[in-house]
mmCIF file of C-alpha atoms in Angstrom:
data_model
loop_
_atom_site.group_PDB
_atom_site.id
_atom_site.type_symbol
_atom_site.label_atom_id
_atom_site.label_comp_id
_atom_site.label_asym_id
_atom_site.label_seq_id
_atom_site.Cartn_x
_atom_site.Cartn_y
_atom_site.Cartn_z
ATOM 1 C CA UNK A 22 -98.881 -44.828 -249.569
ATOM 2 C CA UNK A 23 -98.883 -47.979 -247.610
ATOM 3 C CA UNK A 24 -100.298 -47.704 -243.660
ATOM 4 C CA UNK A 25 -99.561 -49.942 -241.385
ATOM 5 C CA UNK A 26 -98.876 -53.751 -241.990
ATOM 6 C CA UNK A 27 -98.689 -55.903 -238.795
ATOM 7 C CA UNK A 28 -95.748 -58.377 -238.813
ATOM 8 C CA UNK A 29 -94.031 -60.976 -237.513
ATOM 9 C CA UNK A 30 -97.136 -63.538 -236.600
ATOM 10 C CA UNK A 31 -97.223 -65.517 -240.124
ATOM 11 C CA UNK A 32 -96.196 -68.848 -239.258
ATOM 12 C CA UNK A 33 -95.516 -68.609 -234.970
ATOM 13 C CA UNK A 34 -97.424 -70.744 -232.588
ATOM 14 C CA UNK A 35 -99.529 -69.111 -229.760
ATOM 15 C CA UNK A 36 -100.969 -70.683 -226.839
ATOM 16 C CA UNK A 37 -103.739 -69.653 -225.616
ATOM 17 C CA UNK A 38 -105.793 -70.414 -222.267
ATOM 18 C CA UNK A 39 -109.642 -70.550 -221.117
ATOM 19 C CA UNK A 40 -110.875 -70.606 -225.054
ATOM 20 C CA UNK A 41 -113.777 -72.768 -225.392
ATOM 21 C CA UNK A 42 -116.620 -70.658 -224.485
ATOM 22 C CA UNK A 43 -118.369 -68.928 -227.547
ATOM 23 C CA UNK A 44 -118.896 -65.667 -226.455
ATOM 24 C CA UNK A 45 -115.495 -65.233 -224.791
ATOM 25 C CA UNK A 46 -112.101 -62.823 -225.000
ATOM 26 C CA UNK A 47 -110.294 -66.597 -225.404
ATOM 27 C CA UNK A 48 -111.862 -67.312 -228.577
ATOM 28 C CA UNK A 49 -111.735 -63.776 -229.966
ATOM 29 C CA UNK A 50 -108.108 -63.969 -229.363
ATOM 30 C CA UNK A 51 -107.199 -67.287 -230.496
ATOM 31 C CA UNK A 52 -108.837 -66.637 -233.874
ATOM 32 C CA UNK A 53 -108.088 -62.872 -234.425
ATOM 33 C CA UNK A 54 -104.001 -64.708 -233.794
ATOM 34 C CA UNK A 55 -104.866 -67.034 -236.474
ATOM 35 C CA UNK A 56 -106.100 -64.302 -238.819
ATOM 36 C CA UNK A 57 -103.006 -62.853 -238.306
ATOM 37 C CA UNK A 58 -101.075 -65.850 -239.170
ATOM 38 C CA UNK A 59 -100.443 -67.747 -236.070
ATOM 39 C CA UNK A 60 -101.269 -71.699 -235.250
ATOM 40 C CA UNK A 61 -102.939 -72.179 -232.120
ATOM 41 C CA UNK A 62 -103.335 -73.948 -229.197
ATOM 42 C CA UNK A 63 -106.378 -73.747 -227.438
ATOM 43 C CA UNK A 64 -107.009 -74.516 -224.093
ATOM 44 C CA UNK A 65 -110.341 -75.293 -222.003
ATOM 45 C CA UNK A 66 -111.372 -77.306 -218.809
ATOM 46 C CA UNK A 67 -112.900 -79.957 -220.441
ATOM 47 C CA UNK A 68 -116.761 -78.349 -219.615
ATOM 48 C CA UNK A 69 -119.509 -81.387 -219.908
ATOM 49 C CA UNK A 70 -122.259 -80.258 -222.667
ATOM 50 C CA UNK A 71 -124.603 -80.362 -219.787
ATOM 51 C CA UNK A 72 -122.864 -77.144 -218.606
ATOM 52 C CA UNK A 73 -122.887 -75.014 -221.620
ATOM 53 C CA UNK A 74 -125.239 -71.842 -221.660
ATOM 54 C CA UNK A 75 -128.615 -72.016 -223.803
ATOM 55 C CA UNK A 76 -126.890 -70.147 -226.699
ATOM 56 C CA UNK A 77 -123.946 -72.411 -227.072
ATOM 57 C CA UNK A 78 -126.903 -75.405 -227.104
ATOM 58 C CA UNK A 79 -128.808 -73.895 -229.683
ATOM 59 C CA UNK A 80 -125.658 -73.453 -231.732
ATOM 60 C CA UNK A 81 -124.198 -76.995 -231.527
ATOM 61 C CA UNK A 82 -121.295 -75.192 -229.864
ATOM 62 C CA UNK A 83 -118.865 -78.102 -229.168
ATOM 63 C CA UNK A 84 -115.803 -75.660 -226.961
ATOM 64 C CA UNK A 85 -112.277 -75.886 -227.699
ATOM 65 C CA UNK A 86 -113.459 -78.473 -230.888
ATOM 66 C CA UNK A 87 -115.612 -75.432 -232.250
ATOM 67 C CA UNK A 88 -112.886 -72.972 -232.032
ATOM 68 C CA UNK A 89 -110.368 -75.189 -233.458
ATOM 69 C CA UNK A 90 -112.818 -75.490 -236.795
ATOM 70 C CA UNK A 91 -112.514 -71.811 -236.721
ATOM 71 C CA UNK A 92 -108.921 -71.450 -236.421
ATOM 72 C CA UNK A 93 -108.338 -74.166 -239.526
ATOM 73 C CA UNK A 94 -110.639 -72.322 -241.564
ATOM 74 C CA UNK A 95 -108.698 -69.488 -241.398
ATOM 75 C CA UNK A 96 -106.420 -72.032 -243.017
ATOM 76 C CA UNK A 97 -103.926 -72.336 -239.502
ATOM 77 C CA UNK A 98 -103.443 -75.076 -237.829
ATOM 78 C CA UNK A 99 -105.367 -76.073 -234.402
ATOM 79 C CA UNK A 100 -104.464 -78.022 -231.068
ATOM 80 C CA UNK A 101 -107.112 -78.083 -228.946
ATOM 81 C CA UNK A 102 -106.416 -79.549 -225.164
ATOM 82 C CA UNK A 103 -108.077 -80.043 -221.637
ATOM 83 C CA UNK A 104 -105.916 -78.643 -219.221
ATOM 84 C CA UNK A 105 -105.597 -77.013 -215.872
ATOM 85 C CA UNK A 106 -103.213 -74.263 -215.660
ATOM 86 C CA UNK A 107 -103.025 -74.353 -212.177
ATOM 87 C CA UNK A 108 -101.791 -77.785 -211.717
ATOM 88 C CA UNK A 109 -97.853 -77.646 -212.670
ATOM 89 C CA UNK A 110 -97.773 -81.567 -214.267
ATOM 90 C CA UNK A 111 -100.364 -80.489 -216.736
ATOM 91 C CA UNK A 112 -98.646 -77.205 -217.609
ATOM 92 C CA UNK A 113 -95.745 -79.241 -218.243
ATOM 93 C CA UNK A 114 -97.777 -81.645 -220.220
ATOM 94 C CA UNK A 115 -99.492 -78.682 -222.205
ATOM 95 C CA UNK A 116 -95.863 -77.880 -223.518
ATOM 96 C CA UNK A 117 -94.541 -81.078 -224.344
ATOM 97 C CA UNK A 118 -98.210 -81.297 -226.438
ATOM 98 C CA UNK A 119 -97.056 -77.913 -228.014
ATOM 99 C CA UNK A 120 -93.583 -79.029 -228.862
ATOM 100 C CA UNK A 121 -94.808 -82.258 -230.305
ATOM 101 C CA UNK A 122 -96.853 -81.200 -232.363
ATOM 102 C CA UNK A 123 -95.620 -77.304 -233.776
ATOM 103 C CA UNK A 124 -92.023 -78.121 -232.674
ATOM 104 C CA UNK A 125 -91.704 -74.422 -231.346
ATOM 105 C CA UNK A 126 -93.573 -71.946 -228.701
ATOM 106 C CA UNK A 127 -93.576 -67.841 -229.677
ATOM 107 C CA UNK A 128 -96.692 -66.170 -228.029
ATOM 108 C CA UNK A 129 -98.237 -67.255 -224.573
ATOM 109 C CA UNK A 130 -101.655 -65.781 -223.925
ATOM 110 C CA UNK A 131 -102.717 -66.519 -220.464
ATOM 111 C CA UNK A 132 -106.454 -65.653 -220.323
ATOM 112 C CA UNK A 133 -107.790 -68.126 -218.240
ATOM 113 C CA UNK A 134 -110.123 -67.009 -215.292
ATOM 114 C CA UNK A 135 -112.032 -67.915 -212.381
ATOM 115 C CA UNK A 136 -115.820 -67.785 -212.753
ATOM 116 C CA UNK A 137 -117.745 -65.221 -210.928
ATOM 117 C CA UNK A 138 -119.483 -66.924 -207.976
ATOM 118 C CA UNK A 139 -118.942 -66.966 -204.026
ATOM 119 C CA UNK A 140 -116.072 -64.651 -203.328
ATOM 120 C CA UNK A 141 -117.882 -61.934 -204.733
ATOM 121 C CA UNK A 142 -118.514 -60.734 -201.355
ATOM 122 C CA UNK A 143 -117.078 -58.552 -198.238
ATOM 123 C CA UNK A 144 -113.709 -59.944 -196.656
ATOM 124 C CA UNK A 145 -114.927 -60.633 -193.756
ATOM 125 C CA UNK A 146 -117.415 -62.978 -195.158
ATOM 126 C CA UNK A 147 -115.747 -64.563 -197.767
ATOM 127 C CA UNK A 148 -115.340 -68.263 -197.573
ATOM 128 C CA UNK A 149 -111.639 -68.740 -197.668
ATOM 129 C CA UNK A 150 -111.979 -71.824 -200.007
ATOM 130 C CA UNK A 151 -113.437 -69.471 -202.403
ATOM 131 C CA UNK A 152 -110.306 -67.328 -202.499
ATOM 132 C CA UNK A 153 -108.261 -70.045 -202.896
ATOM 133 C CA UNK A 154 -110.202 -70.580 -205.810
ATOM 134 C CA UNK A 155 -109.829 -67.282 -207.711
ATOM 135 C CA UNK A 156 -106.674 -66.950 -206.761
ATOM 136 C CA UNK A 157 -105.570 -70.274 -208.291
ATOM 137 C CA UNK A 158 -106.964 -69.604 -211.319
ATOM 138 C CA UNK A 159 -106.165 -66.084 -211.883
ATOM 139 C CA UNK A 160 -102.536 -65.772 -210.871
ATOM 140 C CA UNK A 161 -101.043 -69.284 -209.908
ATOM 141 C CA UNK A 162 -102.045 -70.058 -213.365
ATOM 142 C CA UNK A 163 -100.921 -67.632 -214.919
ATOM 143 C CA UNK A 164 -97.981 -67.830 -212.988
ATOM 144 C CA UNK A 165 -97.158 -71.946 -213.958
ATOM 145 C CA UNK A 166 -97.244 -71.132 -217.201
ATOM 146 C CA UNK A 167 -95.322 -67.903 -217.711
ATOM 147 C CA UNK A 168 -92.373 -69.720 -215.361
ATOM 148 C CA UNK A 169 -92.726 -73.103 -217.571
ATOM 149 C CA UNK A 170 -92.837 -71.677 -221.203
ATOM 150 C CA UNK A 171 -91.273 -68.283 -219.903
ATOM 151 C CA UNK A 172 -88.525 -70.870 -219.687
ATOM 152 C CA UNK A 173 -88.868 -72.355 -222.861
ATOM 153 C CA UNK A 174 -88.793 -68.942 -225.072
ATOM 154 C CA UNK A 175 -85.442 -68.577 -222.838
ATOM 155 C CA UNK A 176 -83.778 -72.037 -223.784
ATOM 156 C CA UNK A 177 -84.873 -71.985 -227.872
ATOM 157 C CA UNK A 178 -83.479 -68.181 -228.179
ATOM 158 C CA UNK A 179 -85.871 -67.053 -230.345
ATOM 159 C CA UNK A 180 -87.422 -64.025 -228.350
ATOM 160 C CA UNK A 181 -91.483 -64.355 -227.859
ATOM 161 C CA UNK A 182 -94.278 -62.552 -226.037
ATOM 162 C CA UNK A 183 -96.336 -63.436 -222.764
ATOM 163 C CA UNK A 184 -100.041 -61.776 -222.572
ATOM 164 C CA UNK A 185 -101.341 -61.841 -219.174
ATOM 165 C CA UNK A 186 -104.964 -60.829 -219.537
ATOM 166 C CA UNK A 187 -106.112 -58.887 -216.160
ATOM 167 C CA UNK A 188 -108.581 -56.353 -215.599
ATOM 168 C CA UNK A 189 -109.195 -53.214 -214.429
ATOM 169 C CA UNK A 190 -110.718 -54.074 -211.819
ATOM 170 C CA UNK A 191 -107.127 -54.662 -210.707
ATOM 171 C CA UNK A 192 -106.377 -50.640 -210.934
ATOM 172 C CA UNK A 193 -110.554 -49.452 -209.645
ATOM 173 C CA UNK A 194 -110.588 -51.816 -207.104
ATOM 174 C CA UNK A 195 -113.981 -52.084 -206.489
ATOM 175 C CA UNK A 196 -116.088 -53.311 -203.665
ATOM 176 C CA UNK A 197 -117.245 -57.149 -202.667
ATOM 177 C CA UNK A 198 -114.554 -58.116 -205.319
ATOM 178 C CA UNK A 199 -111.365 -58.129 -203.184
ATOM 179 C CA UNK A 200 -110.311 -61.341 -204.412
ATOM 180 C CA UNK A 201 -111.013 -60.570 -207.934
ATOM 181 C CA UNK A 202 -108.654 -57.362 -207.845
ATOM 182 C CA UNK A 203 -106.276 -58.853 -205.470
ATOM 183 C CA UNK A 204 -106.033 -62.114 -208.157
ATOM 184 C CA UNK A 205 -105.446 -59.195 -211.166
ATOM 185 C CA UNK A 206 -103.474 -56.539 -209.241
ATOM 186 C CA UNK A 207 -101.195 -59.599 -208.476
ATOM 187 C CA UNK A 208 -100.923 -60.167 -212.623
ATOM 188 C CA UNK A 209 -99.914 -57.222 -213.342
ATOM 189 C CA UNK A 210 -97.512 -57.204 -210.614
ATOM 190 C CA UNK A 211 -95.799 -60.647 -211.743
ATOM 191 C CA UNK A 212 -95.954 -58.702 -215.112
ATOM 192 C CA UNK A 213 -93.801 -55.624 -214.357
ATOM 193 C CA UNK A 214 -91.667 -57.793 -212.699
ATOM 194 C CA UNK A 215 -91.111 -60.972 -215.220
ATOM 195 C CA UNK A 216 -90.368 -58.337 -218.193
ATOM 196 C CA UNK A 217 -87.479 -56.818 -216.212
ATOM 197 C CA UNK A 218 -86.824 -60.335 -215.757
ATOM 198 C CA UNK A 219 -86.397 -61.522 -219.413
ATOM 199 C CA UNK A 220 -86.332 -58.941 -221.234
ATOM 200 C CA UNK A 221 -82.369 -59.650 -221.812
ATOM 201 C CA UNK A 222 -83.288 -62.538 -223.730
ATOM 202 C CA UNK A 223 -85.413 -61.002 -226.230
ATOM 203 C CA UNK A 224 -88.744 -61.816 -224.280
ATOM 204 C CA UNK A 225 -91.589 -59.338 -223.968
ATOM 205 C CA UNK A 226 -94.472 -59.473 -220.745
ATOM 206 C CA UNK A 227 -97.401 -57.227 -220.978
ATOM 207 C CA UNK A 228 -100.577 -57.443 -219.355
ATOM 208 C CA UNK A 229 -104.105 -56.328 -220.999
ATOM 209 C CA UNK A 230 -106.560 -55.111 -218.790
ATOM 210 C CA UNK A 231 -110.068 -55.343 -219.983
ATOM 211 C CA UNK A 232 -112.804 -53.097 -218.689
ATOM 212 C CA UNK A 233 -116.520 -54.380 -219.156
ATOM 213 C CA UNK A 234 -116.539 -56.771 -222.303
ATOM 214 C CA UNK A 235 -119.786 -58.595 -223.143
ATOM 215 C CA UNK A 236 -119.332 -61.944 -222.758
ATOM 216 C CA UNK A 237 -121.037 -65.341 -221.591
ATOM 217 C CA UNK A 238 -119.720 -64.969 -217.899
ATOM 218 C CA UNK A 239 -121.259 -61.161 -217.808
ATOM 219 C CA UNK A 240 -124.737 -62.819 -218.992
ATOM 220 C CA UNK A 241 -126.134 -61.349 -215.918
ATOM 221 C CA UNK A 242 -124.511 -57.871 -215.619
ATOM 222 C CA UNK A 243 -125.547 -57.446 -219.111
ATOM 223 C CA UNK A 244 -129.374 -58.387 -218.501
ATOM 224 C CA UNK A 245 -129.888 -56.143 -215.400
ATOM 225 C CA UNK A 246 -132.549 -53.735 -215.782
ATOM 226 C CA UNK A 247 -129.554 -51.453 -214.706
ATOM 227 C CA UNK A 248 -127.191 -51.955 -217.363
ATOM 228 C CA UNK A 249 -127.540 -48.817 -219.814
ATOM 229 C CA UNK A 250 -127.034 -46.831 -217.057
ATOM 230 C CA UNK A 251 -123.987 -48.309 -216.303
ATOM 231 C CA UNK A 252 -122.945 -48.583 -220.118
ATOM 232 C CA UNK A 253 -123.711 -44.781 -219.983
ATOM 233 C CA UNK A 254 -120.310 -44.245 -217.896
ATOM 234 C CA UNK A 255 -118.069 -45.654 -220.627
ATOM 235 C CA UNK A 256 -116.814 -42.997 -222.350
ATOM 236 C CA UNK A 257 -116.617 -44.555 -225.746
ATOM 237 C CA UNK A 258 -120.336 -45.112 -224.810
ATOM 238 C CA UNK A 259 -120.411 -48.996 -225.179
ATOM 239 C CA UNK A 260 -119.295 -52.570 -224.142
ATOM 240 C CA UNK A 261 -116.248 -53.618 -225.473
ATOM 241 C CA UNK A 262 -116.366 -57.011 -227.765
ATOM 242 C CA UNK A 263 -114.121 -59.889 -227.572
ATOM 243 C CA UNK A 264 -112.412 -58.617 -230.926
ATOM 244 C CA UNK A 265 -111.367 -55.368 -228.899
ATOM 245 C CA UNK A 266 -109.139 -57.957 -226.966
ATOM 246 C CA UNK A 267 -107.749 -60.189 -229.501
ATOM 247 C CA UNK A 268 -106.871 -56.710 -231.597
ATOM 248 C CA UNK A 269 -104.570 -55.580 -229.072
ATOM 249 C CA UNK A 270 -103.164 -58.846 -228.488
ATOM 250 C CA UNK A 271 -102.312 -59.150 -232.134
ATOM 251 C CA UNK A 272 -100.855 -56.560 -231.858
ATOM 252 C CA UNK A 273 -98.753 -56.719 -228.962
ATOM 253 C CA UNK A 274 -97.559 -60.057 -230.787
ATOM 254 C CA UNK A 275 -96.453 -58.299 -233.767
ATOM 255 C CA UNK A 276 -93.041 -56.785 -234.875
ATOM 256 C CA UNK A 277 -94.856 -53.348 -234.459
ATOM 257 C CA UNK A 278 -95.257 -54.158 -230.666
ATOM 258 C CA UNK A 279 -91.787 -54.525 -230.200
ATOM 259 C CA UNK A 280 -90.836 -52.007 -227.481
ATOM 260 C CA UNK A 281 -94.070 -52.524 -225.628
ATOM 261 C CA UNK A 282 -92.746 -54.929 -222.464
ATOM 262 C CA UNK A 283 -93.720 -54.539 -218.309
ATOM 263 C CA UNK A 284 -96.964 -52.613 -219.315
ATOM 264 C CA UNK A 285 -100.475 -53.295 -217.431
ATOM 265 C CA UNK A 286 -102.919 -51.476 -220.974
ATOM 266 C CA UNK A 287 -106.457 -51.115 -220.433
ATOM 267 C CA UNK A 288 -108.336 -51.920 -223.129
ATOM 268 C CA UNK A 289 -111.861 -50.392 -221.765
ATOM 269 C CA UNK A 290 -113.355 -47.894 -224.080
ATOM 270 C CA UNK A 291 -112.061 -45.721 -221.209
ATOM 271 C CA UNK A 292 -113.824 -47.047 -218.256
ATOM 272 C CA UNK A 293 -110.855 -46.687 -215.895
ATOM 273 C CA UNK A 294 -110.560 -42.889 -216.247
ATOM 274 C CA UNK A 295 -114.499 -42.406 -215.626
ATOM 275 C CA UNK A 296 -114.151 -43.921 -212.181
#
């Protein structure tokens, strides 16, 4: 007997944001989509080499150009592109780059996100520049691009999908992050409320809300002395991986996620219920 068989990815076109880093939920899901059958358009911010961690030195890492290679040898076709999703000319740009070159749009994967740095602080004592900053990056981006290809799926009638990826720190809200949780509360707001929105014309929204995933950014949490400890509190009784993200993407792409729209899913080896 057969089990399950995900479908409706072989030959689409996904987009997806903030995946050059190599230990990253962006590159996890842009090549878990192209395992699947999907072409894909990567985004990144154009990071000078200078910039890149001392793993992605050692390893020739070369961002968006690296995951491209990765994508095309899973025999799919790559588009790798600077751009800055908060800036509405380039968004526009970034879709006229997709048309041109795939001649179609089906999944949009905004993953995109600030860096951890200055508003991770009290309120009161949080430079407002730096919440400008997060806040830019982790909903007015997603927000330019859901209304700018949101429109797009619309006009070429073929249905699609838009993946918001939040957090759970947007449901725990935790302390000295406010910005953080008020940036991902916000996404899955604009996500409840865009997939009542378009759901009429065959378009799903759904936000995934990672708990603690190891990645580049989380160098630090996961080096603290502290860390197994915290680890410890996960239920499932580890880290998630980048994979764990581009899985449930996948699927939330498929033909099997088909009456999944307006939902905010964790995706945190159970993190949020051990709070």
């Amino acid at each position: 007997m057969a089990g399950l068989n995900l479908t409706g990815i072989e030959g689409k076109v996904a987009v997806v944001t903030g995946a050059g880093r190599m230990k990253s939920i962006g590159r996890s899901i842009a090549v878990e989509l192209a395992k699947a059958g999907a072409d894909v358009v990567i985004t990144g911010t154009g990071r000078p080499p200078e910039r890149y961690p001392d793993d992605e030195k050692a390893a020739g890492w070369r961002d968006i150009a690296s995951v491209a290679e990765e994508i095309e040898a899973e025999g799919r076709r790559a588009l790798p592109l600077v751009s800055d999703s908060g800036d509405e000319n380039s968004v526009q740009e970034l879709l006229d780059a997709t048309l041109a070159e795939f001649g179609r749009v089906d999944f949009v994967v905004n993953n995109a996100g600030a860096a951890r740095g200055p508003d991770r602080v009290p309120v009161v004592d949080m430079p407002i520049d730096a919440w400008d900053t997060v806040i830019r990056v982790n909903l007015r981006g997603p927000f330019l691009m859901s209304k700018v290809f949101g429109q797009q799926l619309i006009d070429a009638g073929n249905g699609g999908v838009i993946i918001n990826i939040s957090s759970i720190a947007g449901k725990v809200l935790g302390p000295n992050m406010a910005a953080y949780v008020a940036s991902k509360a916000g996404l899955q707001g604009m996500t409840g409320g865009m997939a009542r929105e378009i759901g009429k014309h065959g378009v799903r929204v759904n936000a995934i809300c990672p708990g603690l995933v190891d990645t580049s950014r989380m160098a630090d949490v996961f080096d603290d002395p502290d860390f197994a400890a915290r680890a410890s509190m996960i239920p499932i009784g580890r880290a998630g991986l980048g994979e764990d993200i581009g899985w449930a993407t996948v699927y939330l792409c498929s033909d099997q996620g088909s009456w999944i729209t307006g939902q905010s899913i964790n995706v945190c080896g159970g993190n949020a219920v051990a709070h």
